[in-house]
Short mmCIF file of C-alpha atoms in Angstrom, two decimals:
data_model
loop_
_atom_site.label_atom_id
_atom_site.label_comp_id
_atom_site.label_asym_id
_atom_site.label_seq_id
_atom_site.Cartn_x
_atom_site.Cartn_y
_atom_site.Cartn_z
CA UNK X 1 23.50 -80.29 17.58
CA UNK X 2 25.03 -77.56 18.95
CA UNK X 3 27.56 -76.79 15.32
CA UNK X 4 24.58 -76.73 13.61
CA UNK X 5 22.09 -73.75 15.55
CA UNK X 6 25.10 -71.17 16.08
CA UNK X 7 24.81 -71.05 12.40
CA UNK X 8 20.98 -70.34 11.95
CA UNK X 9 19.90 -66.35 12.64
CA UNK X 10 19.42 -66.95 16.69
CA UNK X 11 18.23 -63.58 17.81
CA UNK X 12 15.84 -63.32 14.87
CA UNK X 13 14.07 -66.17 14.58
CA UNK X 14 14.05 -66.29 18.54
CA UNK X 15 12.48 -63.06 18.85
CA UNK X 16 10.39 -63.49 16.20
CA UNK X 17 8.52 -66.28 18.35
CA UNK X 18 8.66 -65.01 21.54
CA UNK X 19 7.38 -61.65 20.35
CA UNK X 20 3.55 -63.65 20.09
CA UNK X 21 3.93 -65.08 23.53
CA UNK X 22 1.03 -63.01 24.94
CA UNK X 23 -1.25 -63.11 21.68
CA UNK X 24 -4.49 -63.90 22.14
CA UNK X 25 -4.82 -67.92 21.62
CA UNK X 26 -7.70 -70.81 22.87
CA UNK X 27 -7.66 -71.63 26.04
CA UNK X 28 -6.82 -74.39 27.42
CA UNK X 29 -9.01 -77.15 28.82
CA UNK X 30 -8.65 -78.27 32.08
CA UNK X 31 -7.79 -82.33 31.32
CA UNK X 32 -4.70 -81.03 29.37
CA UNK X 33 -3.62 -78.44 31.50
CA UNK X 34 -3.67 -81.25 34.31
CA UNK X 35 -1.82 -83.67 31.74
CA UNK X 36 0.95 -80.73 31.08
CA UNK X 37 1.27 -80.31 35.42
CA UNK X 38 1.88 -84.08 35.02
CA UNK X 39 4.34 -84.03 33.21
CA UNK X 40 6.19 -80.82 35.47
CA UNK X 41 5.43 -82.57 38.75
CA UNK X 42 7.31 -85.99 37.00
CA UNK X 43 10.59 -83.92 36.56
CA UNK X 44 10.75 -82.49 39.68
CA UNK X 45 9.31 -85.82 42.01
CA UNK X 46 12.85 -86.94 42.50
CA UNK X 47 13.75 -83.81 43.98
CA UNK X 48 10.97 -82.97 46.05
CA UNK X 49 11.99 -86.34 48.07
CA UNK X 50 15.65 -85.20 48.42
CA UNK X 51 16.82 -84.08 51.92
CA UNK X 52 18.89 -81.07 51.23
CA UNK X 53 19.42 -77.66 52.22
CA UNK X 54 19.23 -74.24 50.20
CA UNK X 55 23.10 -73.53 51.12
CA UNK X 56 23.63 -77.15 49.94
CA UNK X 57 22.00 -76.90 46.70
CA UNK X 58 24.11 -73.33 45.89
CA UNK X 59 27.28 -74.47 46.80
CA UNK X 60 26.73 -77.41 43.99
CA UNK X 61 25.96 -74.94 41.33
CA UNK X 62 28.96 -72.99 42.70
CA UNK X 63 30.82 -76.04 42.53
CA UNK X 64 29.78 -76.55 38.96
CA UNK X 65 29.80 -72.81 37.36
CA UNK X 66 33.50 -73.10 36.29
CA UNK X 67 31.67 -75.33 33.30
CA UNK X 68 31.31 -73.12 30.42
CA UNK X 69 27.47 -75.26 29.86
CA UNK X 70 26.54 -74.17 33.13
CA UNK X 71 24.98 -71.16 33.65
CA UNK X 72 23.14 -69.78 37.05
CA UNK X 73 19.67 -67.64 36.30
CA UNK X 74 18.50 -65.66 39.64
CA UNK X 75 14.02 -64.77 38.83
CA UNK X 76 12.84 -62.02 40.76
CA UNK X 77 9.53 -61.96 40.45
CA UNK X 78 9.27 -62.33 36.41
CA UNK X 79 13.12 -60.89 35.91
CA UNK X 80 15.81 -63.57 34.79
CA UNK X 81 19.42 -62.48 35.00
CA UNK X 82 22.11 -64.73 34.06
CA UNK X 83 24.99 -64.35 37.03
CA UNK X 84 28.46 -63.83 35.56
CA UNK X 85 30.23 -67.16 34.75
CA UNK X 86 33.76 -66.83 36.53
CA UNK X 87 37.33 -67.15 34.99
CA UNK X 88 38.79 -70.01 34.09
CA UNK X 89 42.47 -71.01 32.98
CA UNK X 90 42.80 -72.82 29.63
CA UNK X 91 45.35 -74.03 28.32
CA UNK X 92 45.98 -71.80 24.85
CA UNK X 93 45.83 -74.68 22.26
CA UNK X 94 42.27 -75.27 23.81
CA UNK X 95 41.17 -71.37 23.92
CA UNK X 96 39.72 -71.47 20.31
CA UNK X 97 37.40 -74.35 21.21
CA UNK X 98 36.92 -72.90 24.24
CA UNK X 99 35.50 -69.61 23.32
CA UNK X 100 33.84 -71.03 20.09
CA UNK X 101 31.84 -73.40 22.90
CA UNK X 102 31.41 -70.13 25.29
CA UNK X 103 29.61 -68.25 22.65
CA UNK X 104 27.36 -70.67 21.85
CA UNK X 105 26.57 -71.24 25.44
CA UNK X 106 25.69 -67.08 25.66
CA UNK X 107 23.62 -67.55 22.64
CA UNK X 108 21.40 -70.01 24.07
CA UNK X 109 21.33 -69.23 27.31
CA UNK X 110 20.22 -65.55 26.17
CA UNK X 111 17.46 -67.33 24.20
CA UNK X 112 16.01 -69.30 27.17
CA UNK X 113 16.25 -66.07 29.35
CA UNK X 114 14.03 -64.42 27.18
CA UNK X 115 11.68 -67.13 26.95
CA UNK X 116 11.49 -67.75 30.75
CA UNK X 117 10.69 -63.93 31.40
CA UNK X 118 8.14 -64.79 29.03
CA UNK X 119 6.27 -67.51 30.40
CA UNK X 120 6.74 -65.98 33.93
CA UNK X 121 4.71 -62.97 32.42
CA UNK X 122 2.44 -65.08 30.38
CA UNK X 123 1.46 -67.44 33.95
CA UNK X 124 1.47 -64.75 36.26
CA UNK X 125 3.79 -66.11 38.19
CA UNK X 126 5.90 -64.10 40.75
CA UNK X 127 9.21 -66.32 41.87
CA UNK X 128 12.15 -66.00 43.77
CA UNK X 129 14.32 -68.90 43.18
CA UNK X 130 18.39 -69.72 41.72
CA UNK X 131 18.17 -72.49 39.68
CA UNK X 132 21.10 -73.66 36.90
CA UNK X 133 20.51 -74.23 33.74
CA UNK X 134 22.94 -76.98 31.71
CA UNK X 135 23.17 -74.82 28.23
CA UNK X 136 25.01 -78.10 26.18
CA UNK X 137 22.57 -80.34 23.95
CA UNK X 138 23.56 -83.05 26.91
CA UNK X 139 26.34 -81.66 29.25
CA UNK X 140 26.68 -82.39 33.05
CA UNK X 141 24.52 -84.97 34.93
CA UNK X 142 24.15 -84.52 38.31
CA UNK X 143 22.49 -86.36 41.47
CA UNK X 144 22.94 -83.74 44.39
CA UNK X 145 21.49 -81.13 42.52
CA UNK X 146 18.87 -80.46 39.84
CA UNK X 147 20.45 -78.72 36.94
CA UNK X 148 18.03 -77.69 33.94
CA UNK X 149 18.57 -79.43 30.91
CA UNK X 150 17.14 -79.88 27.23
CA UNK X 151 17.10 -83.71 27.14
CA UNK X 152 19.27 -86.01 28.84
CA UNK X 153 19.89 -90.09 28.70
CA UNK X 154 17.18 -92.39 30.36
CA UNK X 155 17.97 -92.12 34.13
CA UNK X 156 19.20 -88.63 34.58
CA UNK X 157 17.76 -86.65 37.14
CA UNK X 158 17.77 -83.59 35.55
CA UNK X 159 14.69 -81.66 35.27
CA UNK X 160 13.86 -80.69 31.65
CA UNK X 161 12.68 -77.78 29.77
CA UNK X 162 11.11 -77.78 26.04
CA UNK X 163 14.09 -78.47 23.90
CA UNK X 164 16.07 -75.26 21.67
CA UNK X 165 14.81 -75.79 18.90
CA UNK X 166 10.99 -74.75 19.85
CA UNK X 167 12.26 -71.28 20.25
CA UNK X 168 14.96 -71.55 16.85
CA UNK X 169 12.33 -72.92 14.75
CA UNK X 170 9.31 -70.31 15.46
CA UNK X 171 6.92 -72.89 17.26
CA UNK X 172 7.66 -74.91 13.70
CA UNK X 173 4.67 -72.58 12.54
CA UNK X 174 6.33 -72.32 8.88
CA UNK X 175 6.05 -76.50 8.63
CA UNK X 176 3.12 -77.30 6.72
CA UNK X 177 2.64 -81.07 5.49
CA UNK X 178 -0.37 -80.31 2.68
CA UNK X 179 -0.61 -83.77 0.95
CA UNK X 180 -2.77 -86.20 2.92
CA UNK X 181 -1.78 -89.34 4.06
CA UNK X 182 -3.24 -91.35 1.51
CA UNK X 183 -1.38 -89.53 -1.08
CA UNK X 184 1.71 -89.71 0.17
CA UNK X 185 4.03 -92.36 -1.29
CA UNK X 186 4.24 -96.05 0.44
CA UNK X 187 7.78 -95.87 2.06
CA UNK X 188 9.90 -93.77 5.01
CA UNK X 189 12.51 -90.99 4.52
CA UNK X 190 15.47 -89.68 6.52
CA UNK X 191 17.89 -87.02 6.05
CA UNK X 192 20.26 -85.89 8.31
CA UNK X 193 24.16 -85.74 8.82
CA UNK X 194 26.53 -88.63 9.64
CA UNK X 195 26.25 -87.79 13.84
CA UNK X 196 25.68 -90.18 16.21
CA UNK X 197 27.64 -93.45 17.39
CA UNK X 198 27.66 -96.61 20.15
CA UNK X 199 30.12 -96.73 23.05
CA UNK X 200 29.87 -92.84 23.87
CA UNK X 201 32.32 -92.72 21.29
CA UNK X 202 31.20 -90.39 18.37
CA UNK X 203 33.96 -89.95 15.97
CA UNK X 204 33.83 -91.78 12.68
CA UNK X 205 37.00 -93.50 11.63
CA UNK X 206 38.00 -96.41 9.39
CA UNK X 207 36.85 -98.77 12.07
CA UNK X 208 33.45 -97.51 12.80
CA UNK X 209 32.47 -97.51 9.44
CA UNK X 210 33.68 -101.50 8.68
CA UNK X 211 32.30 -102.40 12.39
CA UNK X 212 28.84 -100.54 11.53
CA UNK X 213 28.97 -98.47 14.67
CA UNK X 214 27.65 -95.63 13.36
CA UNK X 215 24.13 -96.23 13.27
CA UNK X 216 22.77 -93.43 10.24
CA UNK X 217 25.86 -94.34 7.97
CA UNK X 218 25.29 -97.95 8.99
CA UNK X 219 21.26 -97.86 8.21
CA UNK X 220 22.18 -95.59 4.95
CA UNK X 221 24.02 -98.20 3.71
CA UNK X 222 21.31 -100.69 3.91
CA UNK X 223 18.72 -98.84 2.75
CA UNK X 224 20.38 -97.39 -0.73
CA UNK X 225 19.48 -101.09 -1.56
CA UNK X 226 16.24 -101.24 -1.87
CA UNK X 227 12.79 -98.84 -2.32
CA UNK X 228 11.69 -99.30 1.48
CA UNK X 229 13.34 -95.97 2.98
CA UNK X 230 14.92 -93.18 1.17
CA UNK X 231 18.00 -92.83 3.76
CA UNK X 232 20.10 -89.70 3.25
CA UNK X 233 23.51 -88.45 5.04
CA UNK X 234 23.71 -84.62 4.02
CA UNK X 235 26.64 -83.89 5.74
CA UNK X 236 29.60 -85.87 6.68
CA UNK X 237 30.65 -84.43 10.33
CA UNK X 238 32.96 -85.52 13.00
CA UNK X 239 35.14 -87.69 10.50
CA UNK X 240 38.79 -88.34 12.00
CA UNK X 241 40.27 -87.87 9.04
CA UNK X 242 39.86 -85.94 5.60
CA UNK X 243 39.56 -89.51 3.86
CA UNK X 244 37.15 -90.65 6.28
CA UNK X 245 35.31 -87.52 5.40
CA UNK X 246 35.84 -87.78 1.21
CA UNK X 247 34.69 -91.81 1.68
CA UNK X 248 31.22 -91.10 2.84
CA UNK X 249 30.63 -88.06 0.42
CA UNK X 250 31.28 -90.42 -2.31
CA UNK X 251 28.76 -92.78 -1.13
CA UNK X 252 25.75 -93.27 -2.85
CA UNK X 253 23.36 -92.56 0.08
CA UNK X 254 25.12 -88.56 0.30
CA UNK X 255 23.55 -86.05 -1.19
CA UNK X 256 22.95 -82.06 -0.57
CA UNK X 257 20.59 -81.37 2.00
CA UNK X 258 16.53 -82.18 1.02
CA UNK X 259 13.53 -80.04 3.18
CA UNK X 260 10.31 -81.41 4.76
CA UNK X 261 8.29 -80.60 2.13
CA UNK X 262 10.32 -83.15 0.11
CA UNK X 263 10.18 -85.83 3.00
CA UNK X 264 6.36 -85.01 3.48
CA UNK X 265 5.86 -87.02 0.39
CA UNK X 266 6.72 -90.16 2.00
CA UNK X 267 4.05 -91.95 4.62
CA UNK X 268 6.78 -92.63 7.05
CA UNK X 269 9.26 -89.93 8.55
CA UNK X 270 12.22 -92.01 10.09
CA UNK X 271 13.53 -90.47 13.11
CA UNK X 272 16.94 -91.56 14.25
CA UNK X 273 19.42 -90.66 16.66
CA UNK X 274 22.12 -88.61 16.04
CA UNK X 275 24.19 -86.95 19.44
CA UNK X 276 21.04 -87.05 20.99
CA UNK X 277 17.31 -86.60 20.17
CA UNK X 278 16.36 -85.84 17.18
CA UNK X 279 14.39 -82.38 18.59
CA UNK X 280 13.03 -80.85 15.98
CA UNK X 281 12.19 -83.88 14.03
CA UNK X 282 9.77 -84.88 16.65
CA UNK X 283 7.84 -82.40 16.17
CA UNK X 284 7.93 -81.88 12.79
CA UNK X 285 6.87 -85.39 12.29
CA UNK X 286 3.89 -85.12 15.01
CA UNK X 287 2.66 -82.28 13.29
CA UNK X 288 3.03 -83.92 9.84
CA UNK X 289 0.22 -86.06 8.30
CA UNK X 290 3.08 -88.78 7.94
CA UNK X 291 3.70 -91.42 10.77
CA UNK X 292 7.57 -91.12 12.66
CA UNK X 293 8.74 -94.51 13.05
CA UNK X 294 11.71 -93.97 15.87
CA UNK X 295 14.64 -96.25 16.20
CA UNK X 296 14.92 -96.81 19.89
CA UNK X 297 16.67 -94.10 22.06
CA UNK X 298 18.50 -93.47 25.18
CA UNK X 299 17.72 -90.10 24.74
CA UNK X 300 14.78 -88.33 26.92
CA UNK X 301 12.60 -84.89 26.06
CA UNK X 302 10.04 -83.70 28.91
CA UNK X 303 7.16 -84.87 26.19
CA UNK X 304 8.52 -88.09 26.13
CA UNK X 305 6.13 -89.56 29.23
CA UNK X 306 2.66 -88.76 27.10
CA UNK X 307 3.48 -90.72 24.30
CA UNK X 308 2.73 -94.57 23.54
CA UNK X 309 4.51 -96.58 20.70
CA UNK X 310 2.02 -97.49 18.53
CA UNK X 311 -0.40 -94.80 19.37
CA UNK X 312 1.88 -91.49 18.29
CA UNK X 313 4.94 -93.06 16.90
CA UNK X 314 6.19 -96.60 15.55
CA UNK X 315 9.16 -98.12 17.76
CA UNK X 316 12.21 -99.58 16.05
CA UNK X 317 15.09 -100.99 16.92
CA UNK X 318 16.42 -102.23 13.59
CA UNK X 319 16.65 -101.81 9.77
CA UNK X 320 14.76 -104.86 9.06
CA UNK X 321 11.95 -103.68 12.04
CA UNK X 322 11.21 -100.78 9.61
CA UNK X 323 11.20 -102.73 6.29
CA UNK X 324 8.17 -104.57 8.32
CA UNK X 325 6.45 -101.62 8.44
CA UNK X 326 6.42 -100.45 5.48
CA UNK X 327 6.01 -104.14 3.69
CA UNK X 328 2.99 -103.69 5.74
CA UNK X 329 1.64 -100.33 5.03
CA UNK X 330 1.88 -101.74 0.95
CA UNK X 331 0.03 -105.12 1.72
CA UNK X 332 -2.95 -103.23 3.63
CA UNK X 333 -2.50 -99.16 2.58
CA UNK X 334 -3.83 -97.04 5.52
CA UNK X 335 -2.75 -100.04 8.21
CA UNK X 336 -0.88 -96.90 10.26
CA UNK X 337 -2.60 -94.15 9.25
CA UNK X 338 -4.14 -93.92 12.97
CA UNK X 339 -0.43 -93.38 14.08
CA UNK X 340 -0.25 -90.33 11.51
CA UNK X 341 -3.83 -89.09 13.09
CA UNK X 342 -2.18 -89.94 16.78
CA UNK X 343 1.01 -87.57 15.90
CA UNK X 344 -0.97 -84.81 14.93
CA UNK X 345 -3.35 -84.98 17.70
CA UNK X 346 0.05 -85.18 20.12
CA UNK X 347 1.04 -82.09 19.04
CA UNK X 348 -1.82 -80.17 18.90
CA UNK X 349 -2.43 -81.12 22.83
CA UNK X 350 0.83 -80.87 23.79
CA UNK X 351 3.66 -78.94 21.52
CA UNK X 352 1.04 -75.85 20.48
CA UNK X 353 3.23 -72.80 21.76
CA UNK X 354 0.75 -71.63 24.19
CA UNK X 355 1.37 -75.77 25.45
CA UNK X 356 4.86 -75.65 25.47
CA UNK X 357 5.04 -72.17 27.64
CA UNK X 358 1.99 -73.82 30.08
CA UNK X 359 4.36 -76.66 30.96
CA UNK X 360 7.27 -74.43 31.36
CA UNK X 361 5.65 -72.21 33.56
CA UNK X 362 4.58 -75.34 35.61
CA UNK X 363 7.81 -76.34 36.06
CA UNK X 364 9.07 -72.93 36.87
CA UNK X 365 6.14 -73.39 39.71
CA UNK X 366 7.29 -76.68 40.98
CA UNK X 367 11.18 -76.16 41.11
CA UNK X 368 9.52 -72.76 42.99
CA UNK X 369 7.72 -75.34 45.62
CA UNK X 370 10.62 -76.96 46.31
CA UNK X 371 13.46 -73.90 46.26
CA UNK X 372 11.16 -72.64 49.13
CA UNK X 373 10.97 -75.73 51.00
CA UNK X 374 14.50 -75.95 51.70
CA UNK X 375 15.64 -74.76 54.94
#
């Protein structure tokens, strides 16, 4: 995911949404501001029962600044400063990579500095902690020392903050769904780029494609057969080869890229995997008056605990799981539309902007409770 936000206008957009931070908004009610501390004090539990000391917990993120993903953020009271990642030797045919990665890292990482000033200024919170903050759409796991992350795979200890794209997208303020659920048409959509693969392995070769082990191109090719799911690849990315890369633009499921207002008009928003979670369309589809129907993930966001399959989303874990669905939806039209009402009401309690920097500040709090603990 990373290739694809260096490209978008960081600094604006960013600013743009952090800049209404402190407006005036409603407050919130005590049930979901204990819900949104759940969901803090569940990142940080593991930790809390750890028997470590402060010099051990710095000398891991010492140990693990040579990383270019890895950043470490000192707050003073509501100040954030990024320290000053150290040199590292790289071989010269890997310096272009290198820096390309290092200046996508500073991007971000100058993105969630501003943010975290903010929501220490919104909460009123006065810290003084080091904490380290993974800046790579997965990047380093670790188990002797809690490293901030964005998501991370089922398992990880990593505490996690709200996910990039709340802060690249505006607080997804500019996605409005206005046709209702009723007159939206009977079947799912997905568009998105050929990412993703099985085995940890993501590059797309002659033998992923025969073996299916892509799962997009592999659900894109059974879906351009029938009127269930309109299943697009826009992009054809991390292809080993040039005719790897010509084979899937020829296909008939590739086309140029389609917006949500075109995928609104579908009941279903299909939410797949791609190097990770699908961030943004999460949310998007939450806030939609369609229902997300997600193919089963490895993949974790700090949301992930409050919602119930079949209450806010439709699990999957196949092609013909999702032609089910739908088949359904057409015998008995409005048999999901609680699951479209569920989403919505999901986001309003919990991805609202003024919700999103609430939890944040929580877990700025708790990681706070147990920096100080430490002897």
């Amino acid at each position: 995911m990373m290739h694809h936000i260096r490209r978008r206008a960081l600094g604006f957009g960013v600013r743009a949404g952090l800049a209404d931070v402190l407006a005036p908004r409603d407050p919130l009610d005590e049930e979901t501001l204990q819900d949104i501390d759940d969901l803090a004090r569940g990142q940080m539990e593991v930790w809390t029962q750890q028997k470590i000391s402060r010099s051990w917990l710095l000398e891991n993120f010492e140990y693990l600044h040579p990383h270019p993903c890895l950043f470490i953020l000192e707050i003073e009271g509501k100040s954030v400063t990024v320290q000053k990642k150290p040199d590292v030797a790289v071989p010269p045919e890997e310096r272009p990579n290198y820096e390309r990665l290092r200046r996508s890292y500073a991007e971000r990482i100058h993105c969630y500095r501003i943010f975290l000033e903010r929501a220490l200024e919104r909460s009123g919170l006065d810290l003084h902690v080091t904490l380290a903050l993974n800046a790579d759409d997965i990047g380093l796991d670790c188990s002797q020392a809690p490293l901030f992350a964005f998501q991370k795979r089922e398992g990880s200890l990593n505490p996690l903050l709200p996910d990039a794209h709340f802060l690249y997208s505006n607080w997804y303020r500019n996605f409005r769904d206005t046709l209702s659920y009723d007159d939206k048409r009977i079947a799912g959509c997905f568009a998105g780029s050929s990412t993703g693969g099985s085995g940890g392995s993501y590059m797309v070769d002659e033998e992923v494609v025969r073996e299916g082990r892509n799962p997009r191109l592999r659900a894109a090719a059974h879906f351009v057969k029938g009127d269930f799911v309109d299943f697009r690849i826009t992009r054809a990315v991390q292809c080993a080869n040039p005719e790897v890369k010509a084979w899937i633009e020829a296909q008939p499921y590739f086309t140029k890229p389609i917006g949500y207002r075109q995928q609104f008009r579908n009941r279903f928003l299909v939410s797949m995997d791609g190097n990770g979670a699908a961030w943004s369309r999460y949310a998007i589809g939450l806030k939609s008056n369609s229902a997300i129907i997600k193919y089963q993930s490895p993949f974790v966001l700090y949301y992930f605990p409050k919602m119930t399959a079949g209450r806010e989303y439709l699990s999957v874990s196949s092609e013909a799981e999702v032609e089910r669905i739908v088949e359904l939806e057409r015998r008995r039209p409005g048999a999901h539309r609680h699951v479209a009402d569920g989403g919505r009401r999901f986001f309003a309690r919990y991805l609202r902007q003024d919700r999103v920097i609430a939890y944040t500040a929580a877990l700025l709090r708790r990681y706070s409770e147990f920096y100080n603990s430490l002897s």
